[in-house]
CSV table of C-alpha atoms in Angstrom, one decimal:
chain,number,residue,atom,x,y,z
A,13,UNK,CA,33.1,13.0,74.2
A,14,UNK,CA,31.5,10.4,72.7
A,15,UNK,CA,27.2,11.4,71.6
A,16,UNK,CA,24.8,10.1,73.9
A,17,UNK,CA,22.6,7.1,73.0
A,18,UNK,CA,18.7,7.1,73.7
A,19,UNK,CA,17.7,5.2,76.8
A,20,UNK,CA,17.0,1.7,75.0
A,21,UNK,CA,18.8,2.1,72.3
A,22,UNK,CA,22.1,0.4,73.3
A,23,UNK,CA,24.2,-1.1,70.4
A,24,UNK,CA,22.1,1.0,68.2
A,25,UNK,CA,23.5,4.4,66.2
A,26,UNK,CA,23.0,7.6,67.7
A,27,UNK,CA,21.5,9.9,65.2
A,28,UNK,CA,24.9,11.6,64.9
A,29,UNK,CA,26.5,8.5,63.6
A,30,UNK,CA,23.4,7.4,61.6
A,31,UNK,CA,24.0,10.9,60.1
A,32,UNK,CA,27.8,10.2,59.3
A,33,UNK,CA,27.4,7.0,57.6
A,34,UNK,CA,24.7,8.5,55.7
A,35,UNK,CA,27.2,11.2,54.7
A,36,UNK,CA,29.8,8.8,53.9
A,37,UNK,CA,27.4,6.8,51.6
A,38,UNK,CA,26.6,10.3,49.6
A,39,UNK,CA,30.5,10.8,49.3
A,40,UNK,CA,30.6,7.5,47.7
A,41,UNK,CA,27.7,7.2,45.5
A,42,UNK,CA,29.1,11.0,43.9
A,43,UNK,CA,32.5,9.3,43.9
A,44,UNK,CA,31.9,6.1,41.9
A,45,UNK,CA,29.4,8.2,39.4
A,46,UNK,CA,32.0,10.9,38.8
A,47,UNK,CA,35.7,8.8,38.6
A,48,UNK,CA,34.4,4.8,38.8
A,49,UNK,CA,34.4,2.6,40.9
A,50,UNK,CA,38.7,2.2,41.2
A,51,UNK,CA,39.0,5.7,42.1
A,52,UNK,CA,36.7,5.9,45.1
A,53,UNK,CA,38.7,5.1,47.6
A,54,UNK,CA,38.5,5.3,51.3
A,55,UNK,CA,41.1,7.8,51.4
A,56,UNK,CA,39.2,9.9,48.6
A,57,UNK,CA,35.8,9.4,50.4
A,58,UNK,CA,37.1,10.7,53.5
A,59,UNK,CA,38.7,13.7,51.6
A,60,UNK,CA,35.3,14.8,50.3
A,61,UNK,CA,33.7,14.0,53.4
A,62,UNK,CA,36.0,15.9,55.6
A,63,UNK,CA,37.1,13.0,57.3
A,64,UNK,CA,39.8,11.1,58.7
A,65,UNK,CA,40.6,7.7,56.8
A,66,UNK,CA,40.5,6.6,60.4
A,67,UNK,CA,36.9,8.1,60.7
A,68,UNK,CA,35.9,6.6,57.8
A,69,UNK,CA,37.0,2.9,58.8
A,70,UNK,CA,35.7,3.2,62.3
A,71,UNK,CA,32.0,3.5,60.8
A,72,UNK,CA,32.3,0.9,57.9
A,73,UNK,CA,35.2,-1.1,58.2
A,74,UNK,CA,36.3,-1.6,54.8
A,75,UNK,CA,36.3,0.0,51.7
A,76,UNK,CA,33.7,-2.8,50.6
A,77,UNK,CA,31.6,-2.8,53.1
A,78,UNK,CA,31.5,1.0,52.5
A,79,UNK,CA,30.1,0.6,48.7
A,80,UNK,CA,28.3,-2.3,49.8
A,81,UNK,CA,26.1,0.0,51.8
A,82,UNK,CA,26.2,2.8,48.8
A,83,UNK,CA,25.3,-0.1,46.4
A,84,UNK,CA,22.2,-1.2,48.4
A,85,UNK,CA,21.0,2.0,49.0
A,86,UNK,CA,20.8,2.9,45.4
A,87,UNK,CA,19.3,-0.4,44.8
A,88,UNK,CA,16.9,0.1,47.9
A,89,UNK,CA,15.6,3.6,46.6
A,90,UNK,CA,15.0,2.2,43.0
A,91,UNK,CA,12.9,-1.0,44.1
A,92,UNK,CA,11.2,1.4,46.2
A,93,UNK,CA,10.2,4.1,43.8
A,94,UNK,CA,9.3,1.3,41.1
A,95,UNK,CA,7.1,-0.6,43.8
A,96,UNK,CA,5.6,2.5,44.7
A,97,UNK,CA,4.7,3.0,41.2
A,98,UNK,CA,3.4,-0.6,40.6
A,99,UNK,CA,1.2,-1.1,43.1
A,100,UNK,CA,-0.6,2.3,42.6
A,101,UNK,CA,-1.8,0.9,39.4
A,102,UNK,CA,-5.2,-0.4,38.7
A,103,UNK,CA,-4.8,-3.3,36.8
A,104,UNK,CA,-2.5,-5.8,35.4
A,105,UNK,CA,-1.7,-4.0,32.2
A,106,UNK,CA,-1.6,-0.7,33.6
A,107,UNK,CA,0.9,-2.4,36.5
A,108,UNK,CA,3.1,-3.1,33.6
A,109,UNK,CA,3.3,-0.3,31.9
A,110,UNK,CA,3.9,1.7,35.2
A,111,UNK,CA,6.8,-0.9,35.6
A,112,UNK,CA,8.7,0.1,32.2
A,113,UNK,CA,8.0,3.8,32.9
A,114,UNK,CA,9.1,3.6,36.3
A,115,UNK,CA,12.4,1.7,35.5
A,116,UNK,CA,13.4,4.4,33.1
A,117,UNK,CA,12.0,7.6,34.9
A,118,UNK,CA,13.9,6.6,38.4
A,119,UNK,CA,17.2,5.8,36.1
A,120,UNK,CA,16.9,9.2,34.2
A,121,UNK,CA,16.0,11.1,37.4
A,122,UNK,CA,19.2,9.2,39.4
A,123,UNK,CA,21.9,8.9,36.6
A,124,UNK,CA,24.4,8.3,39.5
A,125,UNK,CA,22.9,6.1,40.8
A,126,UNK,CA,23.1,4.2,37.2
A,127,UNK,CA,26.5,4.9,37.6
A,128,UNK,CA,27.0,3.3,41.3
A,129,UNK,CA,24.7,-0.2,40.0
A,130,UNK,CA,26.8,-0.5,37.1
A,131,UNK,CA,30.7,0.5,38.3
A,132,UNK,CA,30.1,-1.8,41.3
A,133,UNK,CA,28.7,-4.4,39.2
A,134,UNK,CA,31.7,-4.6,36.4
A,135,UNK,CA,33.7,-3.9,39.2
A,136,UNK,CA,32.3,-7.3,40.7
A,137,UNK,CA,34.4,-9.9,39.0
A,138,UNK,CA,34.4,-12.6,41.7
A,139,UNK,CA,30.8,-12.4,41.6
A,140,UNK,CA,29.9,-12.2,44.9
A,141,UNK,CA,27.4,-9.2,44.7
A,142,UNK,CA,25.1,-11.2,42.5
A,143,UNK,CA,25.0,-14.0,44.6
A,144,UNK,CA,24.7,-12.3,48.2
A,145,UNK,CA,21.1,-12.5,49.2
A,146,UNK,CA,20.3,-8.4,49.0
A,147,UNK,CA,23.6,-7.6,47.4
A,148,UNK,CA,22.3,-7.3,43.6
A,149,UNK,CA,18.3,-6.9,42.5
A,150,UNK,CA,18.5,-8.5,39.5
A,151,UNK,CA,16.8,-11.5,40.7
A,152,UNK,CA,14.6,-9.8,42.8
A,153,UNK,CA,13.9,-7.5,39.6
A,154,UNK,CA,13.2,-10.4,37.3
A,155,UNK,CA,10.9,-12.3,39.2
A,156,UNK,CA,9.2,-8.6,40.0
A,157,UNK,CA,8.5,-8.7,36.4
A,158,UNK,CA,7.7,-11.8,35.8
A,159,UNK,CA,4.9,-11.6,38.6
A,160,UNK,CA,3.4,-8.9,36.6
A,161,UNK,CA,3.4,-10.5,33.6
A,162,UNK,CA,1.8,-14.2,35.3
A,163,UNK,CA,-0.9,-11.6,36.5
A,164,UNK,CA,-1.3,-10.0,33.5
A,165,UNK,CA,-2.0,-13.6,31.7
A,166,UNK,CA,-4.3,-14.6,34.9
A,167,UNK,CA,-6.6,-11.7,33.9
A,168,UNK,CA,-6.8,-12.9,30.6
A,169,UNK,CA,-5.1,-9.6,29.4
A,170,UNK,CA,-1.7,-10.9,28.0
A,171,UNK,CA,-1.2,-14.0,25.5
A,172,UNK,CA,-0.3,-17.0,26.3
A,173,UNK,CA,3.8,-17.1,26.6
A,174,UNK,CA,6.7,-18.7,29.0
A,175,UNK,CA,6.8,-15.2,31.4
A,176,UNK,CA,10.3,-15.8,32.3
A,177,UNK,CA,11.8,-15.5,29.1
A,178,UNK,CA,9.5,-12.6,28.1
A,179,UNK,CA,11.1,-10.7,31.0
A,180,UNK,CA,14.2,-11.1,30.4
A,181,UNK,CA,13.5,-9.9,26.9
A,182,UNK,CA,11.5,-6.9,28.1
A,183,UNK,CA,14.5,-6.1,31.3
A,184,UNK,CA,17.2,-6.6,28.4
A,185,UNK,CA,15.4,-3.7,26.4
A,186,UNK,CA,15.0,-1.2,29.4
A,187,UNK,CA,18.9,-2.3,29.9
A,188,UNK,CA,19.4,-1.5,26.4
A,189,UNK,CA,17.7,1.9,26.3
A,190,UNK,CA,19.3,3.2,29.6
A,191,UNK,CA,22.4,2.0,28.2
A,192,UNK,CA,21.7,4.1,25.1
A,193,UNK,CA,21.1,7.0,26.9
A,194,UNK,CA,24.4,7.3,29.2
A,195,UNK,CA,26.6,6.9,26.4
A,196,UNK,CA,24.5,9.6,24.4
A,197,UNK,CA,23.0,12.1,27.0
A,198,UNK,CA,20.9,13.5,23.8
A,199,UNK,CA,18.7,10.9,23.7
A,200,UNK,CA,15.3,11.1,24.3
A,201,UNK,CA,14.6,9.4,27.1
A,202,UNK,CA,10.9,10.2,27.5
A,203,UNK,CA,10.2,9.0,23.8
A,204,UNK,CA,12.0,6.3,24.2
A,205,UNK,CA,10.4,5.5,27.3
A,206,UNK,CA,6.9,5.5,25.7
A,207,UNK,CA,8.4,3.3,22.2
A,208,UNK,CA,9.4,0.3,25.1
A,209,UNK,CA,5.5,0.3,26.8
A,210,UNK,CA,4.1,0.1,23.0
A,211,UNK,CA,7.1,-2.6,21.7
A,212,UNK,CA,6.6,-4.2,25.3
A,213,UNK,CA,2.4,-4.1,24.9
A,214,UNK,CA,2.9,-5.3,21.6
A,215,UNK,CA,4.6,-8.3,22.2
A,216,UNK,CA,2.2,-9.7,24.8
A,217,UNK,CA,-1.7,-8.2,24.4
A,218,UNK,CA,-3.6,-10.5,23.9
């Protein structure tokens, strides 16, 4: 029997299938972190969701739209928390330093979520996940940043420098650090957290 849909709601998911795919996305995202991006397949995701294959294609379709969706939630939940973060702050430099301790503190709280963003994105090799309007935050990241940064110079708290480049140089050492850490879990990630805000503060006081 198939679940009733609110009156109003037609063509829209009824909670039990909003519940599913949400199930199906968790399968996925501890998939990809634990064996890679190869090895989650749809046959694997319905195994650990108790599924069907059948099931499993009837709510997503394809394997890629499948870890499309887990990609973009990931993505959704980290933009949200750093935002969240951001905008809470009081002023330019203190946006900015909420920024880099937001970017590392979500990463270190979510490391498989780290693991989804960066399987799906090696696994990406025709590219099309950087170039799909919402598929990939980097750009929406890097102009995030470099907004601060503009502000920052605006207020007459930052130096005078081209923003764009500066953020890719501050992004590149958050990348770097993260990177650090999932290859040596024994790093300290707080610490290391708190060097980047003083290198980063460094580099553009005024």
């Amino acid at each position: 029997m198939s679940p009733r849909r609110s009156p109003g709601a037609a063509g829209e998911p009824t909670f039990t299938e909003r519940a599913r795919r949400e199930q199906l996305v968790a399968c996925t995202i501890e998939l990809i972190a634990s064996r890679g991006y190869p090895a989650a397949s749809l046959a694997a995701i319905a195994e650990r969701a108790g599924l069907s294959k059948a099931a499993v294609l009837y709510h997503f379709g394809s394997k890629d739209k499948l870890t499309r969706a887990a990609f973009e939630h990931v993505v959704s939940r980290f933009a949200a928390y750093v935002h969240e973060r951001v905008d809470a702050a009081p002023d330019p430099r203190a946006a900015l330093v909420a920024y880099v301790r937001a970017m590392v503190g979500y990463q270190q709280a979510h490391r498989s979520h780290v693991c989804v963003i960066t399987e799906t994105l090696l696994d990406d090799a025709g590219g099309t996940r950087l170039k799909t309007p919402g598929g990939h935050a980097a750009t929406g990241r890097l102009d995030g940043l470099v907004e601060l940064l503009v502000a920052g110079q605006q207020a007459g708290v930052f130096r005078e420098f081209e923003p764009r480049t500066a953020a890719l140089a501050v992004g590149g050492a958050i990348d770097g650090v993260v990177a650090a850490w999932l290859s040596d879990p024994e790093l300290d990630l707080d610490a290391a957290a708190e060097e980047l805000v003083a290198f980063t503060l460094r580099a553009i006081d005024a």
